Short mmCIF file of C-alpha atoms (C1' of nucleotides) and ligand atoms in Angstrom, two decimals:
data_model
loop_
_atom_site.label_atom_id
_atom_site.label_comp_id
_atom_site.label_asym_id
_atom_site.label_seq_id
_atom_site.Cartn_x
_atom_site.Cartn_y
_atom_site.Cartn_z
CA MET Y 170 61.98 137.62 284.13
CA VAL Y 171 61.96 137.30 287.88
CA VAL Y 172 60.10 134.51 289.66
CA SER Y 173 59.59 135.12 293.33
CA SER Y 174 59.09 132.65 296.11
CA ILE Y 175 55.57 132.28 297.43
CA PHE Y 176 56.97 133.06 300.87
CA GLU Y 177 57.93 136.60 300.04
CA SER Y 178 56.48 139.43 298.00
CA ARG Y 179 58.16 139.90 294.66
CA ARG Y 180 59.75 143.20 295.53
CA ILE Y 181 61.39 141.98 298.68
CA ALA Y 182 62.58 138.84 296.97
CA VAL Y 183 64.14 140.66 294.04
CA SER Y 184 66.00 143.24 296.01
CA GLY Y 185 66.99 141.03 298.86
CA LEU Y 186 69.31 138.89 296.83
CA GLY Y 187 71.70 141.25 295.09
CA PHE Y 188 71.56 143.46 298.11
CA LYS Y 189 72.61 140.78 300.57
CA LYS Y 190 75.41 139.62 298.35
CA SER Y 191 76.77 143.10 297.98
CA LEU Y 192 76.70 143.75 301.70
CA LYS Y 193 78.37 140.47 302.62
CA ALA Y 194 81.00 140.88 299.92
CA ALA Y 195 81.92 144.15 301.60
CA GLY Y 196 82.02 142.64 305.08
CA ARG Y 197 78.87 144.47 306.10
CA ARG Y 198 75.81 143.10 307.84
CA VAL Y 199 72.26 142.64 306.62
CA THR Y 200 70.23 144.57 309.13
CA ARG Y 201 66.60 145.42 309.67
CA THR Y 202 67.15 149.10 308.94
CA ARG Y 203 69.11 148.54 305.75
CA GLN Y 204 66.39 146.26 304.46
CA ALA Y 205 63.73 148.75 305.42
CA VAL Y 206 65.45 151.64 303.63
CA LEU Y 207 66.12 149.59 300.52
CA SER Y 208 62.59 148.27 300.45
CA LEU Y 209 61.21 151.79 300.70
CA LEU Y 210 63.40 153.01 297.85
CA GLU Y 211 62.13 150.12 295.75
CA ARG Y 212 58.53 151.00 296.38
CA THR Y 213 58.99 154.70 295.63
CA ALA Y 214 59.10 156.23 292.17
CA GLN Y 215 60.75 159.50 293.18
CA PRO Y 216 64.20 159.89 294.67
CA LEU Y 217 63.85 160.41 298.42
CA SER Y 218 65.69 162.64 300.86
CA ALA Y 219 66.98 161.37 304.21
CA THR Y 220 64.18 163.04 306.12
CA GLU Y 221 61.60 161.70 303.70
CA ILE Y 222 62.93 158.20 304.23
CA PHE Y 223 62.87 158.79 307.97
CA ASP Y 224 59.30 160.16 307.97
CA GLN Y 225 57.94 157.42 305.73
CA LEU Y 226 59.50 154.64 307.79
CA GLN Y 227 58.12 156.23 310.95
CA GLN Y 228 54.67 156.05 309.40
CA GLU Y 229 55.24 152.43 308.57
CA LYS Y 230 56.10 151.82 312.23
CA VAL Y 231 59.71 150.99 311.41
CA SER Y 232 61.86 152.28 314.23
CA ILE Y 233 64.92 154.01 312.82
CA ASP Y 234 66.93 157.07 313.75
CA LEU Y 235 67.57 159.82 311.22
CA VAL Y 236 71.30 159.40 311.76
CA THR Y 237 70.95 155.77 310.78
CA VAL Y 238 69.16 156.78 307.60
CA TYR Y 239 72.14 158.97 306.69
CA ARG Y 240 74.57 156.19 307.48
CA THR Y 241 72.50 153.67 305.57
CA VAL Y 242 72.22 155.63 302.34
CA HIS Y 243 75.93 156.31 302.60
CA VAL Y 244 76.69 152.60 302.75
CA LEU Y 245 74.23 151.76 299.98
CA LYS Y 246 75.82 154.44 297.86
CA GLU Y 247 79.34 153.20 298.41
CA LEU Y 248 78.20 149.69 297.48
CA GLY Y 249 76.87 151.13 294.24
CA LEU Y 250 73.28 150.18 295.00
CA VAL Y 251 72.00 153.71 295.37
CA ALA Y 252 72.61 156.97 293.52
CA GLN Y 253 72.87 160.28 295.32
CA ILE Y 254 71.17 163.14 293.50
CA GLU Y 255 71.64 166.78 294.40
CA LEU Y 256 69.04 168.89 292.74
CA HIS Y 257 69.64 172.57 292.32
CA GLN Y 258 68.32 174.75 295.13
CA GLU Y 259 66.82 171.90 297.07
CA GLY Y 260 69.38 172.06 299.83
CA GLN Y 261 69.23 168.37 300.54
CA ALA Y 262 70.41 165.23 298.80
CA ARG Y 263 68.07 162.62 297.39
CA PHE Y 264 68.62 158.94 296.88
CA GLU Y 265 67.31 156.45 294.36
CA LEU Y 266 67.97 152.83 293.52
CA LYS Y 267 70.56 152.17 290.86
CA GLU Y 268 70.01 148.42 290.59
CA GLY Y 269 69.33 147.59 286.97
CA ARG Y 270 68.70 151.17 285.95
CA GLU Y 271 70.47 153.12 283.23
CA HIS Y 272 72.36 156.32 283.86
CA HIS Y 273 69.81 159.10 283.50
CA HIS Y 274 68.86 162.62 284.53
CA HIS Y 275 65.91 164.49 286.02
CA ILE Y 276 63.48 167.30 285.56
CA ARG Y 277 61.90 168.92 288.58
CA CYS Y 278 58.82 171.13 288.90
CA GLN Y 279 59.78 174.33 290.66
CA MET Y 280 56.19 174.74 291.84
CA CYS Y 281 55.30 171.39 293.41
CA GLY Y 282 58.67 169.62 293.43
CA ALA Y 283 57.60 166.66 291.29
CA ILE Y 284 60.64 164.90 289.87
CA VAL Y 285 60.53 162.92 286.63
CA ASP Y 286 63.23 160.72 285.14
CA LEU Y 287 64.70 161.70 281.79
CA LEU Y 288 65.78 158.39 280.39
CA LEU Y 289 68.51 159.78 278.20
CA CYS Y 290 71.97 161.27 278.33
CA PRO Y 291 73.15 163.46 275.48
CA LEU Y 292 76.63 164.03 276.78
CA LYS Y 293 78.86 161.29 275.42
CA LYS Y 294 80.15 163.27 272.45
CA LEU Y 295 80.31 166.50 274.36
CA THR Y 296 82.48 164.87 276.98
CA LYS Y 297 85.20 164.15 274.42
CA LEU Y 298 85.04 167.70 273.13
CA ILE Y 299 85.42 169.05 276.63
CA GLU Y 300 88.34 166.78 277.37
CA SER Y 301 90.21 168.00 274.31
CA GLN Y 302 89.32 171.63 274.95
CA THR Y 303 90.12 171.79 278.64
CA GLN Y 304 92.72 169.03 279.06
CA TYR Y 305 90.64 167.79 281.97
CA ILE Y 306 89.94 164.07 282.26
CA VAL Y 307 86.17 163.98 282.69
CA ASP Y 308 84.96 161.61 285.34
CA ASP Y 309 81.30 162.44 285.80
CA HIS Y 310 78.61 164.98 285.08
CA THR Y 311 75.32 166.24 286.38
CA LEU Y 312 72.45 167.49 284.29
CA GLU Y 313 69.12 168.69 285.56
CA PHE Y 314 66.17 170.57 284.17
CA THR Y 315 63.67 172.64 286.08
CA GLY Y 316 60.31 173.94 284.97
CA LEU Y 317 56.60 173.47 285.44
CA CYS Y 318 54.92 170.12 285.43
CA PRO Y 319 51.61 169.65 283.58
CA LYS Y 320 49.57 170.14 286.76
CA CYS Y 321 51.28 173.36 287.76
CA GLN Y 322 51.19 175.18 284.44
CA MET K 272 83.97 198.39 272.62
CA VAL K 273 84.32 200.06 275.98
CA VAL K 274 86.21 203.30 276.45
CA SER K 275 86.98 204.10 280.04
CA SER K 276 87.55 207.42 281.64
CA ILE K 277 91.09 208.37 282.54
CA PHE K 278 89.84 209.10 286.04
CA GLU K 279 89.03 205.51 286.87
CA SER K 280 90.51 202.14 286.12
CA ARG K 281 88.73 200.36 283.34
CA ARG K 282 87.32 197.60 285.48
CA ILE K 283 85.71 199.86 288.02
CA ALA K 284 84.43 202.19 285.35
CA VAL K 285 82.78 199.44 283.33
CA SER K 286 81.07 197.74 286.19
CA GLY K 287 80.17 200.79 288.18
CA LEU K 288 77.79 202.16 285.62
CA GLY K 289 75.43 199.30 284.83
CA PHE K 290 75.60 198.30 288.44
CA LYS K 291 74.49 201.66 289.80
CA LYS K 292 71.70 201.95 287.28
CA SER K 293 70.37 198.51 288.14
CA LEU K 294 70.41 199.21 291.84
CA LYS K 295 68.70 202.57 291.56
CA ALA K 296 66.10 201.23 289.15
CA ALA K 297 65.20 198.72 291.84
CA GLY K 298 65.05 201.35 294.58
CA ARG K 299 68.21 200.00 296.19
CA ARG K 300 71.23 201.94 297.37
CA VAL K 301 74.78 201.99 296.11
CA THR K 302 76.81 201.08 299.17
CA ARG K 303 80.43 200.51 299.99
CA THR K 304 79.92 196.82 300.59
CA ARG K 305 78.01 196.22 297.39
CA GLN K 306 80.71 197.95 295.42
CA ALA K 307 83.39 195.97 297.20
CA VAL K 308 81.70 192.62 296.49
CA LEU K 309 81.08 193.45 292.87
CA SER K 310 84.60 194.74 292.39
CA LEU K 311 85.99 191.52 293.85
CA LEU K 312 83.85 189.37 291.57
CA GLU K 313 85.14 191.40 288.62
CA ARG K 314 88.73 190.80 289.56
CA THR K 315 88.30 187.07 290.13
CA ALA K 316 88.25 184.43 287.41
CA GLN K 317 86.62 181.69 289.46
CA PRO K 318 83.14 181.81 290.94
CA LEU K 319 83.44 182.60 294.64
CA SER K 320 81.58 181.34 297.69
CA ALA K 321 80.25 183.66 300.36
CA THR K 322 83.03 182.77 302.78
CA GLU K 323 85.63 183.23 300.07
CA ILE K 324 84.28 186.69 299.34
CA PHE K 325 84.29 187.42 303.06
CA ASP K 326 87.87 186.19 303.58
CA GLN K 327 89.22 188.00 300.55
CA LEU K 328 87.62 191.30 301.52
CA GLN K 329 88.98 190.92 305.04
CA GLN K 330 92.46 190.59 303.56
CA GLU K 331 91.86 193.71 301.53
CA LYS K 332 90.93 195.52 304.75
CA VAL K 333 87.33 195.98 303.64
CA SER K 334 85.16 195.72 306.72
CA ILE K 335 82.14 193.55 305.96
CA ASP K 336 80.14 190.98 307.86
CA LEU K 337 79.55 187.53 306.43
CA VAL K 338 75.81 188.08 306.75
CA THR K 339 76.14 191.14 304.59
CA VAL K 340 77.98 189.12 301.97
CA TYR K 341 75.07 186.70 301.84
CA ARG K 342 72.59 189.54 301.61
CA THR K 343 74.66 191.30 298.96
CA VAL K 344 74.99 188.35 296.60
CA HIS K 345 71.29 187.75 297.05
CA VAL K 346 70.49 191.27 295.90
CA LEU K 347 72.97 191.14 293.03
CA LYS K 348 71.44 187.87 291.95
CA GLU K 349 67.90 189.18 292.03
CA LEU K 350 69.01 192.16 289.94
CA GLY K 351 70.40 189.71 287.41
CA LEU K 352 73.98 190.92 287.83
CA VAL K 353 75.28 187.74 289.40
CA ALA K 354 74.71 184.05 288.78
CA GLN K 355 74.46 181.56 291.60
CA ILE K 356 76.20 178.27 290.89
CA GLU K 357 75.74 175.16 292.97
CA LEU K 358 78.38 172.64 292.16
CA HIS K 359 77.82 169.03 293.01
CA GLN K 360 79.13 167.97 296.41
CA GLU K 361 80.59 171.33 297.27
CA GLY K 362 78.02 172.08 299.93
CA GLN K 363 78.13 175.81 299.33
CA ALA K 364 76.92 178.13 296.60
CA ARG K 365 79.25 180.14 294.39
CA PHE K 366 78.68 183.41 292.64
CA GLU K 367 80.01 184.91 289.45
CA LEU K 368 79.33 188.01 287.40
CA LYS K 369 76.78 187.68 284.64
CA GLU K 370 77.26 191.12 283.12
CA GLY K 371 78.01 190.70 279.45
CA ARG K 372 78.72 187.01 279.71
CA GLU K 373 76.99 184.24 277.80
CA HIS K 374 75.10 181.43 279.46
CA HIS K 375 77.68 178.71 280.09
CA HIS K 376 78.61 175.77 282.29
CA HIS K 377 81.55 174.52 284.34
CA ILE K 378 83.96 171.72 284.90
CA ARG K 379 85.51 171.23 288.31
CA CYS K 380 88.59 169.29 289.38
CA GLN K 381 87.62 166.88 292.12
CA MET K 382 91.19 166.90 293.41
CA CYS K 383 92.06 170.59 293.75
CA GLY K 384 88.71 172.24 293.15
CA ALA K 385 89.78 174.30 290.12
CA ILE K 386 86.77 175.45 288.17
CA VAL K 387 86.90 176.21 284.45
CA ASP K 388 84.22 177.77 282.28
CA LEU K 389 82.79 175.71 279.45
CA LEU K 390 81.73 178.33 276.99
CA LEU K 391 79.03 176.28 275.38
CA CYS K 392 75.59 174.90 275.96
CA PRO K 393 74.43 171.89 273.98
CA LEU K 394 70.92 171.78 275.38
CA LYS K 395 68.70 173.89 273.16
CA LYS K 396 67.45 171.01 271.02
CA LEU K 397 67.26 168.63 273.92
CA THR K 398 65.06 171.05 275.81
CA LYS K 399 62.36 170.84 273.13
CA LEU K 400 62.53 167.07 273.11
CA ILE K 401 62.12 167.00 276.87
CA GLU K 402 59.19 169.38 276.75
CA SER K 403 57.35 167.18 274.29
CA GLN K 404 58.23 163.98 276.13
CA THR K 405 57.38 165.12 279.64
CA GLN K 406 54.78 167.84 279.07
CA TYR K 407 56.84 170.01 281.41
CA ILE K 408 57.56 173.60 280.43
CA VAL K 409 61.32 173.82 280.82
CA ASP K 410 62.51 176.96 282.54
CA ASP K 411 66.16 176.34 283.28
CA HIS K 412 68.85 173.71 283.49
CA THR K 413 72.12 172.99 285.18
CA LEU K 414 75.03 171.10 283.67
CA GLU K 415 78.34 170.41 285.31
CA PHE K 416 81.30 168.18 284.68
CA THR K 417 83.78 166.88 287.20
CA GLY K 418 87.14 165.29 286.64
CA LEU K 419 90.84 165.90 286.95
CA CYS K 420 92.54 169.07 285.81
CA PRO K 421 95.87 168.89 283.96
CA LYS K 422 97.88 169.53 287.12
CA CYS K 423 96.14 166.83 289.16
CA GLN K 424 96.29 164.01 286.63
"C1'" DA H 64 75.10 129.52 322.47
"C1'" DT H 65 79.21 132.54 322.49
"C1'" DG H 66 82.38 136.05 321.33
"C1'" DA H 67 84.12 139.48 318.11
"C1'" DT H 68 82.82 143.44 315.84
"C1'" DA H 69 79.64 145.91 312.90
"C1'" DT H 70 75.72 148.73 313.66
"C1'" DT H 71 72.57 151.68 316.08
"C1'" DG H 72 70.62 155.55 318.90
"C1'" DC H 73 71.34 159.52 321.37
"C1'" DA H 74 73.63 163.79 322.18
"C1'" DA H 75 76.54 167.05 320.68
"C1'" DG H 76 78.87 169.37 317.07
"C1'" DT H 77 79.81 171.37 312.27
"C1'" DC H 78 78.78 174.00 308.38
"C1'" DT H 79 75.98 176.85 305.34
"C1'" DA H 80 72.60 180.05 305.27
"C1'" DT H 81 68.66 182.89 307.27
"C1'" DT H 82 66.12 186.08 310.45
"C1'" DG H 83 65.09 189.76 314.14
"C1'" DC H 84 66.34 193.95 315.70
"C1'" DA H 85 68.71 198.08 316.93
"C1'" DA H 86 72.31 201.08 315.10
"C1'" DT H 87 74.11 203.09 310.97
"C1'" DT H 88 74.19 205.02 306.44
"C1'" DA H 89 72.54 206.53 301.81
"C1'" DA H 90 69.33 209.28 299.30
"C1'" DC H 91 66.77 213.12 298.93
"C1'" DA H 92 64.17 217.47 300.20
"C1'" DT H 93 64.77 221.51 302.47
"C1'" DA B 164 74.80 222.07 304.80
"C1'" DT B 165 71.16 219.97 307.64
"C1'" DG B 166 67.44 217.12 308.66
"C1'" DT B 167 64.17 213.34 307.48
"C1'" DT B 168 63.16 208.80 305.97
"C1'" DA B 169 63.93 204.35 304.69
"C1'" DA B 170 67.33 201.03 303.14
"C1'" DT B 171 71.29 198.71 304.86
"C1'" DT B 172 74.40 196.81 308.14
"C1'" DG B 173 76.31 194.16 312.15
"C1'" DC B 174 75.55 191.28 315.84
"C1'" DA B 175 73.30 187.54 318.00
"C1'" DA B 176 70.30 184.04 317.61
"C1'" DT B 177 68.23 180.54 314.80
"C1'" DA B 178 67.37 177.04 311.22
"C1'" DG B 179 68.42 173.01 308.55
"C1'" DA B 180 71.34 169.36 306.57
"C1'" DC B 181 74.63 166.45 307.78
"C1'" DT B 182 78.52 164.37 310.74
"C1'" DT B 183 80.92 162.46 314.77
"C1'" DG B 184 81.86 160.28 319.51
"C1'" DC B 185 80.54 156.87 322.32
"C1'" DA B 186 78.12 153.43 324.89
"C1'" DA B 187 74.49 150.02 324.11
"C1'" DT B 188 72.77 146.61 320.88
"C1'" DA B 189 72.40 143.37 317.04
"C1'" DT B 190 74.52 140.46 313.61
"C1'" DC B 191 76.97 136.49 312.34
"C1'" DA B 192 80.92 133.16 311.99
"C1'" DT B 193 82.32 129.73 314.98
MN1 MN T 110 65.89 158.92 288.61
MN1 MN T 111 81.51 180.63 284.90
ZN1 ZN T 112 74.39 161.90 281.78
ZN1 ZN T 113 73.14 175.45 279.37
#
DNA sequence: ATGATATTGCAAGTCTATTGCAATTAACAT
DNA sequence: ATGTTAATTGCAATAGACTTGCAATATCAT
């Protein structure tokens, strides 16, 4: 259970800590824009694209360049704080917080684009089978479903 | 079992027929470039990107514009003759023949890029589970593994 | 507060893929 | 065979996601 200071909202408090440690440990700086991007990802259920992050922060009157958004998600990803998701036929990457979340996959509505987490991964056994069949050493996998969400059916 | 005419090589004979029927049924024309692209895909084990198709046909002295390659694979895909594959972090689509092949998935070497077919799909049961859990109607899925091939280990 | 250097914004560039349009070619009727 | 019509092609321009160079700015250890 997380207890937040009365001087900050819970969300900011929670993320700020692990986040700042990770950045400093990597010799990187805690900047306004990095905090803004991370805070937005925390407040958002769906994985966001760079332009979505940019647009949303604009609306929130946070001044940030789109290039900086790209550089920021790149840094957050290499620190392991953020996962990059490339959904089929979307043509753009999306990013979501990893902090404290299990490895999982997604289903996306091909009509409206709504993305839902699938909190499961059925591929542990299959991975071993593939390794023995192909002689590859498996490092990672992607799995994604597409279809129609309840609203769009 | 396929018996080919002595007047044509087996590969051309096999593909040519279904291919021409599909095109005509859709009110499309059987052109030099479409035959060249399809013939190349038949001769190639790995799924090919548009630029790879373009480069290879150039080498074979087949005159074709890159735009035409894009338009050709698009048509072949919409006729159901070709599958479009978007591998994670490749930044370009690949295309492979569907004709007579089972639904399957791929593993890709992150070192050298070698792509191998995984002639299996473990997702039939999972699809039903997901449909009941999410209320989505599942239409399709993608599954891909990455790792190191035997040579790159 | 100061200095070293990481970060940012802007402009320009890269890469994949698409679109408009005039010239060409395939399909079909004569 | 020849002509007619519409699909296809090539070229140039365009779009969209993402990256890179560089000078200005912000962070942070001292
Ligand atoms: Mn998710
Ligand atoms: Mn394949
Ligand atoms: Zn998984
Ligand atoms: Zn499958």
